[in-house]
Coordinates of C-alpha atoms in Angstrom, one line a residue:
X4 CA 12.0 12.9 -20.2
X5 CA 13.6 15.0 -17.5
X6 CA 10.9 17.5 -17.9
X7 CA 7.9 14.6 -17.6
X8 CA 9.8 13.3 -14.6
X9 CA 10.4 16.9 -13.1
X10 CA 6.5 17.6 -13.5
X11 CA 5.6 14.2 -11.8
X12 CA 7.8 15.1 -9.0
X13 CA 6.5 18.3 -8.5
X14 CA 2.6 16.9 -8.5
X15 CA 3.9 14.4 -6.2
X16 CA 4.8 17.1 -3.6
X17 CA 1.7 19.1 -4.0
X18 CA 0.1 15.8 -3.7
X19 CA 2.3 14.8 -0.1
X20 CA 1.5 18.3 1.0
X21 CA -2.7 18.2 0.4
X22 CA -2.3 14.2 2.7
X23 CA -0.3 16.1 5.2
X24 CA -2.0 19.3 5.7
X25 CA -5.2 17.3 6.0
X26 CA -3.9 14.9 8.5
X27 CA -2.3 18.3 10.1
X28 CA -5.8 19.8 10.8
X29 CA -7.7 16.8 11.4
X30 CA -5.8 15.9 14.1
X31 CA -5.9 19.2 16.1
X32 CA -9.8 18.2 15.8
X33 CA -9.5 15.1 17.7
X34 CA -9.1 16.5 21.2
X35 CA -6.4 17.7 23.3
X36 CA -3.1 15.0 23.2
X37 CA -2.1 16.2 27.3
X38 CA -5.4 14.3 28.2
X39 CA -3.3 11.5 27.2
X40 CA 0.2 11.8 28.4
X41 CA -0.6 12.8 32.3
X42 CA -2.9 11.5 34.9
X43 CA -6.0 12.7 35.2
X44 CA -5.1 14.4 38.7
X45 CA -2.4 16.4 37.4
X46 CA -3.1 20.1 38.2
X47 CA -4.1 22.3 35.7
X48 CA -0.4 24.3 35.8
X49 CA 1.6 21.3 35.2
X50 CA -0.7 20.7 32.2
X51 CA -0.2 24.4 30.8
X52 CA 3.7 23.8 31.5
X53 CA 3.7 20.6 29.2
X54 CA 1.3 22.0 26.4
X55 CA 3.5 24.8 26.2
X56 CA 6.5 22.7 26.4
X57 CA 4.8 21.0 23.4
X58 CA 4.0 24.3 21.5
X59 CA 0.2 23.3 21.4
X60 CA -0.4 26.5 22.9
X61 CA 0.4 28.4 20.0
X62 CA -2.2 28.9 17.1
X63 CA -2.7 26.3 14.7
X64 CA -1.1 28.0 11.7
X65 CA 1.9 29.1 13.9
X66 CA 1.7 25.2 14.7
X67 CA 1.5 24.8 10.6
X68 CA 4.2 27.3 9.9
X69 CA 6.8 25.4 12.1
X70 CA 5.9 22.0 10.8
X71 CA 6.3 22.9 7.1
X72 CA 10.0 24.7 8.1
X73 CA 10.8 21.5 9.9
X74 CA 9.4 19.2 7.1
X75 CA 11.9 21.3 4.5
X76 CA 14.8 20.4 6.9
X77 CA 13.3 17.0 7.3
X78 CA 12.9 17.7 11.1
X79 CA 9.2 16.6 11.6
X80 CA 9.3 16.6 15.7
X81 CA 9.9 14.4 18.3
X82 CA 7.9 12.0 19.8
X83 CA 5.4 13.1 22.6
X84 CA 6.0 9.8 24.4
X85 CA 9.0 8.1 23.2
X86 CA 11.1 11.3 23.2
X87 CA 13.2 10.5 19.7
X88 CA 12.7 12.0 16.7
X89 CA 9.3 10.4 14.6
X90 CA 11.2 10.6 11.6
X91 CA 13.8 7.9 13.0
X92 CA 11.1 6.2 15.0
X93 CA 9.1 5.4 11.1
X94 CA 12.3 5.1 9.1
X95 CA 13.3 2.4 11.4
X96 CA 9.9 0.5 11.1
X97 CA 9.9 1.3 6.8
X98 CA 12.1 -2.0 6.3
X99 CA 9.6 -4.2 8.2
X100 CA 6.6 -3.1 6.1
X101 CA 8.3 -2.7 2.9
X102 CA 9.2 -6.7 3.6
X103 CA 6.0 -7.8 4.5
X104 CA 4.4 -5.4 1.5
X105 CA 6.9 -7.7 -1.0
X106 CA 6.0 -10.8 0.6
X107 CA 2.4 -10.1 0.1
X108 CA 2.7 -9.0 -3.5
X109 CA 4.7 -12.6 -4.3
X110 CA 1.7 -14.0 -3.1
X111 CA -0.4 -11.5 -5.0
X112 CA 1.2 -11.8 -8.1
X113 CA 2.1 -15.2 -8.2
X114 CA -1.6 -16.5 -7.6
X115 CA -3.4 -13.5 -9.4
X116 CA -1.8 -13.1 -12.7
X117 CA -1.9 -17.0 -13.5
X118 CA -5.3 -17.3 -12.2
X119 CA -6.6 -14.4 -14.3
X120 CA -5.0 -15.8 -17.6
X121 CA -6.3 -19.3 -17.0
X122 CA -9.8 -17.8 -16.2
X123 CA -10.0 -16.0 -19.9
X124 CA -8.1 -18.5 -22.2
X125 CA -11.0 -21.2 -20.5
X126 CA -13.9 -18.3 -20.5
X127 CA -16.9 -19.9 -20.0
X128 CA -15.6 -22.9 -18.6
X129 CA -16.4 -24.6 -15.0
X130 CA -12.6 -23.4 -14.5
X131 CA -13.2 -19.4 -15.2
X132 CA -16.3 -19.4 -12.8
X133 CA -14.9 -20.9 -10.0
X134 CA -11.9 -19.1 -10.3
X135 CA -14.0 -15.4 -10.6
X136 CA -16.3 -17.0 -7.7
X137 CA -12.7 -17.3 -5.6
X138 CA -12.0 -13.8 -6.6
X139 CA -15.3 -12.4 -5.4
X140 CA -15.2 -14.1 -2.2
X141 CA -11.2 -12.8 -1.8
X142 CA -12.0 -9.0 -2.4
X143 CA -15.4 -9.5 -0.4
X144 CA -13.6 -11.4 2.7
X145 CA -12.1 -8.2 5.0
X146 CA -8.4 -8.8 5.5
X147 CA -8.4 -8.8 9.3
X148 CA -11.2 -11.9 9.0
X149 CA -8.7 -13.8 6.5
X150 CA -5.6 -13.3 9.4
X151 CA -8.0 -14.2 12.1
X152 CA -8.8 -17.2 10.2
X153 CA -5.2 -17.9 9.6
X154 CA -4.4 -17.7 12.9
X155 CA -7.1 -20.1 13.9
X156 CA -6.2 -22.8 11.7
X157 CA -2.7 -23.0 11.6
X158 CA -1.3 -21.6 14.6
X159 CA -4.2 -22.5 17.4
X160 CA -5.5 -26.4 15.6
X161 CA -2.5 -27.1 13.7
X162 CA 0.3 -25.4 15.8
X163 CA 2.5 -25.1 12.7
X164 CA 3.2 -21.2 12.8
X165 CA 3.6 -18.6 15.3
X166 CA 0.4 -16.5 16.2
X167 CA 3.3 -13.2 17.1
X168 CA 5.3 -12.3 14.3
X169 CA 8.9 -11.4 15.2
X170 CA 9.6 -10.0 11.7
X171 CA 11.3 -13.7 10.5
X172 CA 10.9 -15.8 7.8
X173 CA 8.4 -18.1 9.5
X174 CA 6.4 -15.3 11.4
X175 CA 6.1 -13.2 8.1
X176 CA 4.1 -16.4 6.3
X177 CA 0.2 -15.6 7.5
X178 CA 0.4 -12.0 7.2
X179 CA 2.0 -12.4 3.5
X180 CA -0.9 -14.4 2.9
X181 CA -3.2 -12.5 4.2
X182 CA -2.6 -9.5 2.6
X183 CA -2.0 -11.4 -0.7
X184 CA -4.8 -13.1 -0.8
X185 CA -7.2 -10.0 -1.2
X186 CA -4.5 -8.6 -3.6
X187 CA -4.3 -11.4 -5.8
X188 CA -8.1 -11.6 -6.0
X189 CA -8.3 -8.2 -7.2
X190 CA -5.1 -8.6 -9.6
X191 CA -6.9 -11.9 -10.7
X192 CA -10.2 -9.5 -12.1
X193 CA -8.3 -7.5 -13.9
X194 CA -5.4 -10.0 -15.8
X195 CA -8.6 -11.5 -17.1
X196 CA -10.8 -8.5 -18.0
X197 CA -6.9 -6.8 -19.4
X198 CA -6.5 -10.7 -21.5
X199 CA -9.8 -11.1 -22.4
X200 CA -9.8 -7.7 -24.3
X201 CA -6.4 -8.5 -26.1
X202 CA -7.2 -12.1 -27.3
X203 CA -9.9 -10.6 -28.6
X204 CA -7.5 -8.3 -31.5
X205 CA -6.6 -8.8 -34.6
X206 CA -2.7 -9.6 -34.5
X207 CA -3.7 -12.2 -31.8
X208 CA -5.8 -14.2 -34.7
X209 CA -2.4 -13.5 -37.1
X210 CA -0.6 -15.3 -35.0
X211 CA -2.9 -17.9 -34.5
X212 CA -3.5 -18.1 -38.1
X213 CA 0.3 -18.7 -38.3
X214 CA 0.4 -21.9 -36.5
X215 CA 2.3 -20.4 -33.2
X216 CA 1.7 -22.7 -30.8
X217 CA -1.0 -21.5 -28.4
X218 CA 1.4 -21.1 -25.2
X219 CA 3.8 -18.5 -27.2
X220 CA 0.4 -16.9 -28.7
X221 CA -1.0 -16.1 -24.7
X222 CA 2.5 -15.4 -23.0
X223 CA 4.6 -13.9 -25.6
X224 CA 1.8 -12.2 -27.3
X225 CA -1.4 -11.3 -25.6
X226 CA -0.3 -11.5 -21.9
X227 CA 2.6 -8.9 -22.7
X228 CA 0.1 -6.5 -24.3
X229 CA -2.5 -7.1 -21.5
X230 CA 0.4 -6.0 -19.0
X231 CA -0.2 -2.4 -18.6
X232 CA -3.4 -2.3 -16.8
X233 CA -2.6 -5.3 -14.6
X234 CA 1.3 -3.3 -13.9
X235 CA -1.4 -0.5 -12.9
X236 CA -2.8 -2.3 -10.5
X237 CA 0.2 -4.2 -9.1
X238 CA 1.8 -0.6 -8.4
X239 CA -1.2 0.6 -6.4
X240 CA -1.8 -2.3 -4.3
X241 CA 1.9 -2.2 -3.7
X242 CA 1.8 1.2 -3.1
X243 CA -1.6 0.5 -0.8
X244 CA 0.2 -2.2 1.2
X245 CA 3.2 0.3 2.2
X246 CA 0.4 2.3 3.7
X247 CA -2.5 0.0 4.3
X248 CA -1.7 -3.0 6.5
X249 CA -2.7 -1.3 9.3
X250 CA -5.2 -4.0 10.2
X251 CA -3.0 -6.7 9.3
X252 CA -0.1 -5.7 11.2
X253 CA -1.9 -5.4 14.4
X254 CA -3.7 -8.5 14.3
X255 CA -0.3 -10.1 13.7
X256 CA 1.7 -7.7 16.1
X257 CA 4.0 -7.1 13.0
X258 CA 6.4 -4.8 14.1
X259 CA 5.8 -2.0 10.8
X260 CA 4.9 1.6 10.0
X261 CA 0.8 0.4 10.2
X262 CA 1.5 -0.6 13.8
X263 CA 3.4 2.2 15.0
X264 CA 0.6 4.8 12.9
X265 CA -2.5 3.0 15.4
X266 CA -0.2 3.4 18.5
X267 CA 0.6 6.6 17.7
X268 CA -3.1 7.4 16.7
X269 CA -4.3 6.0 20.0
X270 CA -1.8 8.4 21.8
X271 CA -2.2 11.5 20.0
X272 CA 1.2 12.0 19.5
X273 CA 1.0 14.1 16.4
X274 CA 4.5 14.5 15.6
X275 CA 4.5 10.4 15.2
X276 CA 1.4 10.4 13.3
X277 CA 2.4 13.2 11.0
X278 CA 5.8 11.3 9.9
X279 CA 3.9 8.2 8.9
X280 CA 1.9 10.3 6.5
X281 CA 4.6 11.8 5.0
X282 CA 6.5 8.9 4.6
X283 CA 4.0 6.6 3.5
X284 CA 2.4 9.2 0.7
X285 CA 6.0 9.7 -0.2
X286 CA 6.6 6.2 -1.2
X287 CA 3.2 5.7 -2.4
X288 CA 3.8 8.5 -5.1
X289 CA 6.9 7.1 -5.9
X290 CA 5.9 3.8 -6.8
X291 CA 3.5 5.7 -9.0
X292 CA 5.6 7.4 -10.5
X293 CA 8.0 4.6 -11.4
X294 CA 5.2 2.3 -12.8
X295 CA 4.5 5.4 -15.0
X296 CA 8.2 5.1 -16.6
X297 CA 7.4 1.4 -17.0
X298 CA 4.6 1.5 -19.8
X299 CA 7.0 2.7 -21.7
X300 CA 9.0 -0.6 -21.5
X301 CA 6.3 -2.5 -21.6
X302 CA 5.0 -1.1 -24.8
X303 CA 6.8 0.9 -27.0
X304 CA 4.4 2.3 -28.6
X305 CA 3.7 4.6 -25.3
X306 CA 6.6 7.2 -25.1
X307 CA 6.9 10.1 -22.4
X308 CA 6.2 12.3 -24.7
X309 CA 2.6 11.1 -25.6
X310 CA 2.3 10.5 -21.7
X311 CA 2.6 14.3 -21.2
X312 CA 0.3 14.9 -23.6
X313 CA -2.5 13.7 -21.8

C-alpha cells in the first residue's frame, strides 16, 4: 500500500512538473509581459530597468533554474502587477472554486447518476431516448451558452437571481448549474453504458431468479458493481472543474482560480499564471489519486496490489 501510494505520488510530480515546464516555455513565447505593465511612451531605459528588475533579462533556463529552486521552497514569485506573492494570491481564490466545483458536481451527480440508471432499467423505452437525447444536447451545448442562457432567463426576464456572483449561496446557483448540467450529461452516458453492462451478468439473473425485489436487485446489486467507471468519471470531471471553469467563472464574475488564471493570462504576469498551474495540476492528480484508493472500497475484489500490477 505505502509503496502503490509512494509511486502514485512520485508520477504525480513528474506529471505537475511536464504541465508546468510546458506552461513555463509557452509563455516566454507569447511576447514580452513589460509591453504590458508600462505605457507605451516609456523610454526604452526604464523598460530595461523593470525587465531586469523582473529577471526577464536573464536566459530562459537561468529563468527555469530559479523557478524550480523557488517551486521546492514553495516560493513561486510575486505578482508582476499586484505585488504579493502568486502563491497567496491562488490559495486565497482555491476555496471559491473548490465551492463552486462541489456545487456543480451535486448538480452533476444528483441529476446524472439517476438519469443514467432510469435510462437502462427502461432501455428502449420513450423514457431512455429522451433522456440520451437530453444528454446529447447537454455535452453538445458549450457551457458559456448554457450560463448565458441562465442569465437571460432568470436574472434579466424573471429577475429571481443575481447576474454578479458574490461567492454566496444565491449567486453560486447558475454557475452550479451550469457547470453541472454538462457534467451530469456526461455522467448520465456513462451510469447507463456502466448499468447496462452489469444487468446484463449472471449473478444479476440469480438474484432475480431469487425473488429480490427489483429496487434491491438495481441499487444494491448492479448499480454498486456499475460504480467504478461512473466514480472514474465523477473524479475527473471534479478534478476538470477545479481547473476548468474558466469560462464559467468569467461569464458569472465568480471570484475563483479560473478568473484570476484569464486575468493573469491577459497581463502576462507569469509568476500568477505559473502558480495556477501548479496548483490546479496538483489538486487534479490528487483527486486521481484518491479515486484510485477508492475501487478498492467499492469492490473488493480490486486490491492495490493487482492495481500495481497493471
Amino acid at each position: 500500500m505505502f509503496r502503490y501510494v509512494a509511486k502514485r505520488i512520485l508520477f504525480a510530480a513528474l506529471t505537475i512538473l511536464g504541465v508546468v515546464t510546458i506552461v513555463f516555455v509557452l509563455q516566454r513565447t507569447t511576447g514580452d509581459p513589460i509591453a504590458t505593465l508600462l505605457p507605451p511612451d516609456v523610454p526604452l531605459e526604464e523598460q530595461a530597468k523593470l525587465r531586469s528588475a523582473l529577471g526577464l533579462d536573464q536566459p530562459i533556463h537561468v529563468q527555469y533554474g530559479k523557478f524550480l529552486a523557488g517551486l521546492v521552497g514553495g516560493d513561486l514569485g510575486y505578482s508582476y502587477r499586484q505585488g504579493a506573492p502568486a502563491l497567496g494570491l491562488v490559495l486565497e481564490r482555491v476555496p471559491s472554486t473548490f465551492k463552486l466545483a462541489f456545487a456543480g458536481m451535486l448538480v452533476a451527480t444528483a441529476i446524472g447518476i439517476p438519469a443514467g440508471v432510469l435510462a437502462a432499467v427502461y432501455r428502449g423505452t420513450v423514457g431512455d431516448r429522451i433522456v440520451m437525447s437530453l444528454a446529447l444536447v447537454g455535452q453538445a451545448m458549450p457551457v458559456y451558452w448554457t450560463g448565458i442562457l441562465l442569465i437571460l432567463l432568470f436574472s434579466v426576464r424573471l429577475r429571481w437571481l443575481p447576474v454578479i456572483s458574490d461567492g454566496g449561496f444565491v449567486s453560486m446557483i447558475m454557475p452550479a448549474l451550469a457547470v453541472g448540467g454538462y457534467s451530469a450529461a456526461r455522467i448520465a452516458r456513462m451510469t447507463r453504458s456502466s448499468m447496462l453492462e452489469v444487468l446484463r451478468t449472471d449473478y444479476v439473473r440469480t438474484a432475480r431468479s431469487k425473488g429480490l425485489r427489483n429496487n434491491v436487485v438495481i441499487v444494491e446489486h448492479a448499480l454498486r458493481n456499475a460504480l467504478i467507471p461512473i466514480v472514474t468519471v465523477l473524479g475527473m470531471e471534479f478534478g476538470s472543474l477545479m481547473g476548468g471553469s474558466v469560462i464559467v467563472e468569467s461569464v458569472f464574475a465568480w471570484p475563483g482560480v479560473g478568473r484570476l488564471a484569464v486575468n493573469a493570462i491577459m497581463g502576462r504576469d507569469y509568476p500568477v499564471v505559473q502558480a495556477v498551474v501548479v496548483v490546479v495540476s496538483a489538486i487534479f492528480v490528487l483527486i486521481n489519486l484518491g479515486v484510485d484508493l477508492t475501487y478498492g472500497l467499492l469492490d473488493p475484489r480490486i486490491s492495490i496490489a493487482n492495481t500495481t500490477k497493471r
